[in-house]
Coordinates of C-alpha atoms in Angstrom, one line a residue:
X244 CA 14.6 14.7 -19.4
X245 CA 17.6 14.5 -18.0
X246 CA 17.8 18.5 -17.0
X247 CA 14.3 17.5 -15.1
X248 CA 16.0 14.1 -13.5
X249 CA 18.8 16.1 -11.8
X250 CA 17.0 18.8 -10.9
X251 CA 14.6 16.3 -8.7
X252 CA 18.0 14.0 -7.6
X253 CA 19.0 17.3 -6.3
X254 CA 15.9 18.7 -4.3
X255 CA 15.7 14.9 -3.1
X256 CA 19.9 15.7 -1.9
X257 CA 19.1 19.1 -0.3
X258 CA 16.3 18.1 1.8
X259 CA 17.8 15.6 3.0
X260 CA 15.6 13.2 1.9
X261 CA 18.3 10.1 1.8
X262 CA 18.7 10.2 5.4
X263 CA 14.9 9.2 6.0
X264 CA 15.5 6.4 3.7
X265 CA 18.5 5.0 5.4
X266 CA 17.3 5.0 8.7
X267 CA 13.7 3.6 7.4
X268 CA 16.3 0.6 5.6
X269 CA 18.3 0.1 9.0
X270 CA 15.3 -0.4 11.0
X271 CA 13.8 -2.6 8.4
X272 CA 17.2 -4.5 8.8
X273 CA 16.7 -4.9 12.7
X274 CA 12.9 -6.5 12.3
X275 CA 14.3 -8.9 9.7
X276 CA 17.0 -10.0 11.9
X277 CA 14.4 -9.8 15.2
X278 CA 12.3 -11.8 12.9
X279 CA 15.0 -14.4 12.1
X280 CA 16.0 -14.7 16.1
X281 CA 12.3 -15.4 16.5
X282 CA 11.6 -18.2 14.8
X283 CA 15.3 -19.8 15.9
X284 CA 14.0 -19.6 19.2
X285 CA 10.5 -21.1 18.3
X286 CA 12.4 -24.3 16.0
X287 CA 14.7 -24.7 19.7
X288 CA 11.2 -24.7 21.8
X289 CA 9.7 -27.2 19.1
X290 CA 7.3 -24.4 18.2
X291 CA 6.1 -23.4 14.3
X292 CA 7.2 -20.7 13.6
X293 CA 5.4 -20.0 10.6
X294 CA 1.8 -20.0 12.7
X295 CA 2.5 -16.4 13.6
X296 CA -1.2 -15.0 13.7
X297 CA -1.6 -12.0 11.0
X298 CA 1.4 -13.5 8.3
X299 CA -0.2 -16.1 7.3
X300 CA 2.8 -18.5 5.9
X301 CA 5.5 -16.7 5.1
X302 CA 6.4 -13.9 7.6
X303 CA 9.4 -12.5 6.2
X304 CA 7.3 -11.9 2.5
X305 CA 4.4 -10.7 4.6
X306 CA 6.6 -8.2 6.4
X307 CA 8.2 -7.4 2.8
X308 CA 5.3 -6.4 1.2
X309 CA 4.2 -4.2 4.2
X310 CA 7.3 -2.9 4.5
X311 CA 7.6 -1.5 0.8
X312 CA 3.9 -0.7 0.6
X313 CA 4.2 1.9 3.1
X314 CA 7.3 2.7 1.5
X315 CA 5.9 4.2 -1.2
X316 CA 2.9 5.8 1.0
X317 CA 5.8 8.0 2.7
X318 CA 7.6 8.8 -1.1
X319 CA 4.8 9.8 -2.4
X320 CA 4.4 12.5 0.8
X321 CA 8.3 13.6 0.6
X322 CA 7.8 14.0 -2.9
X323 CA 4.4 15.9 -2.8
X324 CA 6.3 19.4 -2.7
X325 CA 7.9 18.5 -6.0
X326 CA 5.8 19.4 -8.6
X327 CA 4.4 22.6 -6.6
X328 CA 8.1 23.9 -6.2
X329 CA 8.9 23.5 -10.4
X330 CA 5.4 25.4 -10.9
X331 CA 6.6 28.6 -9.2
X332 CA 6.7 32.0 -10.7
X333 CA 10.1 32.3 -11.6
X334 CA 11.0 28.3 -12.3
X335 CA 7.9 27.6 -13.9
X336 CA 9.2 30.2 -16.7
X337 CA 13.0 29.0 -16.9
X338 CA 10.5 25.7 -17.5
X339 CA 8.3 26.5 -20.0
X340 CA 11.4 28.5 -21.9
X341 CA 12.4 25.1 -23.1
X342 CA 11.3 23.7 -26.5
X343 CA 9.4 21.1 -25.0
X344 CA 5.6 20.6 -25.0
X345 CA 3.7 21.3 -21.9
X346 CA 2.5 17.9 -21.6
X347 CA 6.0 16.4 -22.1
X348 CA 7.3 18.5 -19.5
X349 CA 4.8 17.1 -17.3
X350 CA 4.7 13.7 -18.4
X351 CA 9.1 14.1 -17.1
X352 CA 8.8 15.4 -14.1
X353 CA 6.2 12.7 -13.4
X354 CA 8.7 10.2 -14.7
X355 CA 11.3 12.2 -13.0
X356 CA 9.7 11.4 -9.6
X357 CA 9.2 8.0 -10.3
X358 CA 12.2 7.1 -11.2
X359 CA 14.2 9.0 -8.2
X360 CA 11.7 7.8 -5.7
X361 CA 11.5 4.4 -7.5
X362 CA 15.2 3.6 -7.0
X363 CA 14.9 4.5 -3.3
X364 CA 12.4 2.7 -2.4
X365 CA 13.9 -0.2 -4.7
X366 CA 17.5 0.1 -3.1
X367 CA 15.8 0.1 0.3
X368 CA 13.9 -3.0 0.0
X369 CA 17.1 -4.9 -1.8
X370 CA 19.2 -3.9 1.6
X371 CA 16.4 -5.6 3.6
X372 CA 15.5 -8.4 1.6
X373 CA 19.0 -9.0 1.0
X374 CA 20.0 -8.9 4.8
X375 CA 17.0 -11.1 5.1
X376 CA 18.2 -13.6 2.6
X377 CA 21.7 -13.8 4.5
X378 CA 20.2 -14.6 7.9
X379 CA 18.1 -17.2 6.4
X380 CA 20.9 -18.2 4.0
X381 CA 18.7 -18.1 0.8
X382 CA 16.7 -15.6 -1.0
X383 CA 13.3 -15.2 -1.5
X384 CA 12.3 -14.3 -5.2
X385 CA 8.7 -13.3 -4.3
X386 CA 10.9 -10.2 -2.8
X387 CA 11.0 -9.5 -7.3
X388 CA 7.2 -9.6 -7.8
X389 CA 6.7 -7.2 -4.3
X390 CA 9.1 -4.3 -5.9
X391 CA 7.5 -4.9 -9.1
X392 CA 4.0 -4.5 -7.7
X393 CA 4.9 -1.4 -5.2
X394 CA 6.4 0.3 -8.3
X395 CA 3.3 0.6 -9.6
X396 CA 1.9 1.5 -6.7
X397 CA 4.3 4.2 -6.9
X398 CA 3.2 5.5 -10.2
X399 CA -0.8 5.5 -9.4
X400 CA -0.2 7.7 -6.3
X401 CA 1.9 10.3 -7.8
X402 CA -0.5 11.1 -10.7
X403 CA -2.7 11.8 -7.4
X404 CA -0.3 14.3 -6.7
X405 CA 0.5 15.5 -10.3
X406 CA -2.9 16.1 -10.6
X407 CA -3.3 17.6 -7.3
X408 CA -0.4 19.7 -7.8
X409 CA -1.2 21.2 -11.6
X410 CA -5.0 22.0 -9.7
X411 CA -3.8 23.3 -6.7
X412 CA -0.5 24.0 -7.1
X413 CA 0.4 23.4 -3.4
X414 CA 1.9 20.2 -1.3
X415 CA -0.5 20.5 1.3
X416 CA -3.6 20.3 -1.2
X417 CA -1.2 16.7 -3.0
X418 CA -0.6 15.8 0.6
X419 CA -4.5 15.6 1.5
X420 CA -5.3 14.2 -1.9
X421 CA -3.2 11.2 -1.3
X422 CA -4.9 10.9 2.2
X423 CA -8.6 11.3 0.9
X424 CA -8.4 8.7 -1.8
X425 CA -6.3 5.8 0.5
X426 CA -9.0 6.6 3.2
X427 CA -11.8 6.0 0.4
X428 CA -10.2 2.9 -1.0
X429 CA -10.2 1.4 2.9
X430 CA -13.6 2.4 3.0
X431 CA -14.5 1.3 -0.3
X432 CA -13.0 -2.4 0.1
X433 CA -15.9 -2.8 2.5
X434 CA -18.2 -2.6 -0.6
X435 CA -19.5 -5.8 0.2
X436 CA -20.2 -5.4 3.7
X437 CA -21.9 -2.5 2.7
X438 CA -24.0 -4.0 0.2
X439 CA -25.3 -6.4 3.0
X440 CA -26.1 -3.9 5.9
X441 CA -27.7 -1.3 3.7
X442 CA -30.8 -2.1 2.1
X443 CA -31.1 0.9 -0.7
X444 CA -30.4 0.0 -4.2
X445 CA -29.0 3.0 -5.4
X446 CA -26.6 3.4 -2.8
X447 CA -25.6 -0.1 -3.3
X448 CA -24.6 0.5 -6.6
X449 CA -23.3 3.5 -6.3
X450 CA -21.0 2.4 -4.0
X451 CA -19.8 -0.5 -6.0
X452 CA -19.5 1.8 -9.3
X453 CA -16.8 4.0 -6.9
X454 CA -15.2 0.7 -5.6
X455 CA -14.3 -0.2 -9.5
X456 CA -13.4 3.3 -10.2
X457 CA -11.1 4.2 -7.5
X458 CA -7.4 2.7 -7.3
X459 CA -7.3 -0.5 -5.0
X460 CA -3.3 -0.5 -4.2
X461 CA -3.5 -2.3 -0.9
X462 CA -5.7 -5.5 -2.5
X463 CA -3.0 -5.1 -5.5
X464 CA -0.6 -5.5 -2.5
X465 CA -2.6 -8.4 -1.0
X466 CA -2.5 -9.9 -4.4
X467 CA 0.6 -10.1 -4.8
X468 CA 1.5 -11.8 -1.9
X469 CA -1.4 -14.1 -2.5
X470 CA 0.3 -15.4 -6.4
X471 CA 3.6 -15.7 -4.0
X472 CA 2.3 -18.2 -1.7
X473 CA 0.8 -20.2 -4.8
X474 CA -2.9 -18.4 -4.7
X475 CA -4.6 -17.2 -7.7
X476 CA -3.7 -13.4 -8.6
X477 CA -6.3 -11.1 -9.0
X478 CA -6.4 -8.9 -11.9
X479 CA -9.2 -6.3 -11.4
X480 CA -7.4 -4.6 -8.6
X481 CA -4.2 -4.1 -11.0
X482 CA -5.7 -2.7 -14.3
X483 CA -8.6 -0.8 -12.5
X484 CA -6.0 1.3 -10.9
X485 CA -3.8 1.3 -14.1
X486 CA -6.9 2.9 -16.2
X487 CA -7.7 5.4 -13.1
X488 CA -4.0 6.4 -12.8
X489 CA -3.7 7.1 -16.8
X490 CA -7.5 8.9 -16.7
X491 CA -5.7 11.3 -13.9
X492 CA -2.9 12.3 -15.6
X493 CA -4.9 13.0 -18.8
X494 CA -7.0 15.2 -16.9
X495 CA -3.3 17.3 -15.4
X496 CA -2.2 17.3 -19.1
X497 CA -5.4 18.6 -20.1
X498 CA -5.8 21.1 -16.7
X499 CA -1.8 22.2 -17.4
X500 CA -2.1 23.0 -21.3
X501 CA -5.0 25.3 -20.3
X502 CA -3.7 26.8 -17.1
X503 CA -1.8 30.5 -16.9
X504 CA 1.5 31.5 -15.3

């Protein structure tokens, strides 16, 4: 594991990666303290600020949650070359040398990616939040249950990739991947809708059956920010996406035992 975690710390280091993060933090930092200016000048005009159209009550949680969700959409793209890269004739050998399983070596280099990727996006939000908290002079703890929640994110969208990755074996093929299935999940949160305007029952259901089956990150995100502002949390989104994330990387472990180098 830990031969794995510095190898990915130091691909991270060489491309550069860091850099995107800190600028990404520091203009986070600047809409947080826009934000703040805002709603000074709205208490001095008599205004609420808290009406804003589109963040509902809280505004700085709202912007959180956004903020980190798309967060992890751009970890999981810089990391998408990952995997393909330790799979390469040459490394994937020095790899495989090891007295370690093929399915552990896959299970830590998954791990390997969270975890790197993880404490980014996790430091990143922190700075943010925490620059938040000292313009407003206290500190929201929803800020805990939105890193929580986008962690897991985190870990659904890179077995796309792992998976993606072991198939394919190339970041453009994990890149597309990640696009398809967030496309389908926007689509698919429409299930409803669709239900209504289309009169076939088959369709219908078919639709719905890929609606449960598919991950639902953005309504986990929604959630999330729902429980903070004192709404019931909704589970189905959450483990649905769990149980699809665990039945992709079964399906790598089983595709990488049974692939040849």
């Amino acid at each position: 594991m830990r031969g794995i975690l510095s190898d990915t710390i130091a691909e991270m280091l060489d491309r550069k990666t860091i850099w995107i993060y800190s600028g990404i933090t520091l203009v986070g930092v600047l809409v947080v303290i826009a934000m703040r200016a805002l709603e000074m000048n709205f208490q001095m005009e008599g205004m609420n600020p808290q009406g804003l159209e589109g963040m509902q009550d809280y505004p700085r949680l709202w912007f959180y949650n956004k903020f980190m969700y798309y967060l992890v959409l751009l970890s999981v793209l810089l990391s998408a070359g990952s995997f393909p890269n330790m799979l390469t004739r040459g490394r994937v050998d020095y790899y495989l040398s090891k007295p370690l399983s093929r399915r552990r070596h896959l299970a830590t280099k998954t791990a390997a990616l969270w975890i790197v990727y993880g404490t980014l996006i996790t430091v990143s939000m922190l700075v943010v939040g925490g620059i938040g908290g000292l313009t407003l002079g206290t500190f929201d703890i929803g800020l805990i249950y939105i890193i929580l929640t986008n962690l897991l994110a985190l870990f659904i969208w890179l077995t796309v990739t792992t998976l993606a990755s072991v198939w394919a074996g190339s970041a453009p093929v994990s890149i597309l991947a990640v696009f398809m299935i967030w496309l389908l999940q926007q689509v698919l949160s429409l299930h409803e809708l669709f239900a209504k305007l289309v009169d076939w029952p088959l369709i219908e259901k078919t639709v719905t059956v890929l609606y449960y089956i598919f991950p639902k990150t953005i309504q986990m995100s929604d959630s999330t920010l729902s429980l903070i502002m004192g709404a019931s949390f909704d589970w189905m989104p959450l483990y649905s996406s769990i149980i699809f994330a665990f039945a992709l990387f079964y399906i790598a472990i089983v595709l990488f035992n049974r692939k040849e180098f």
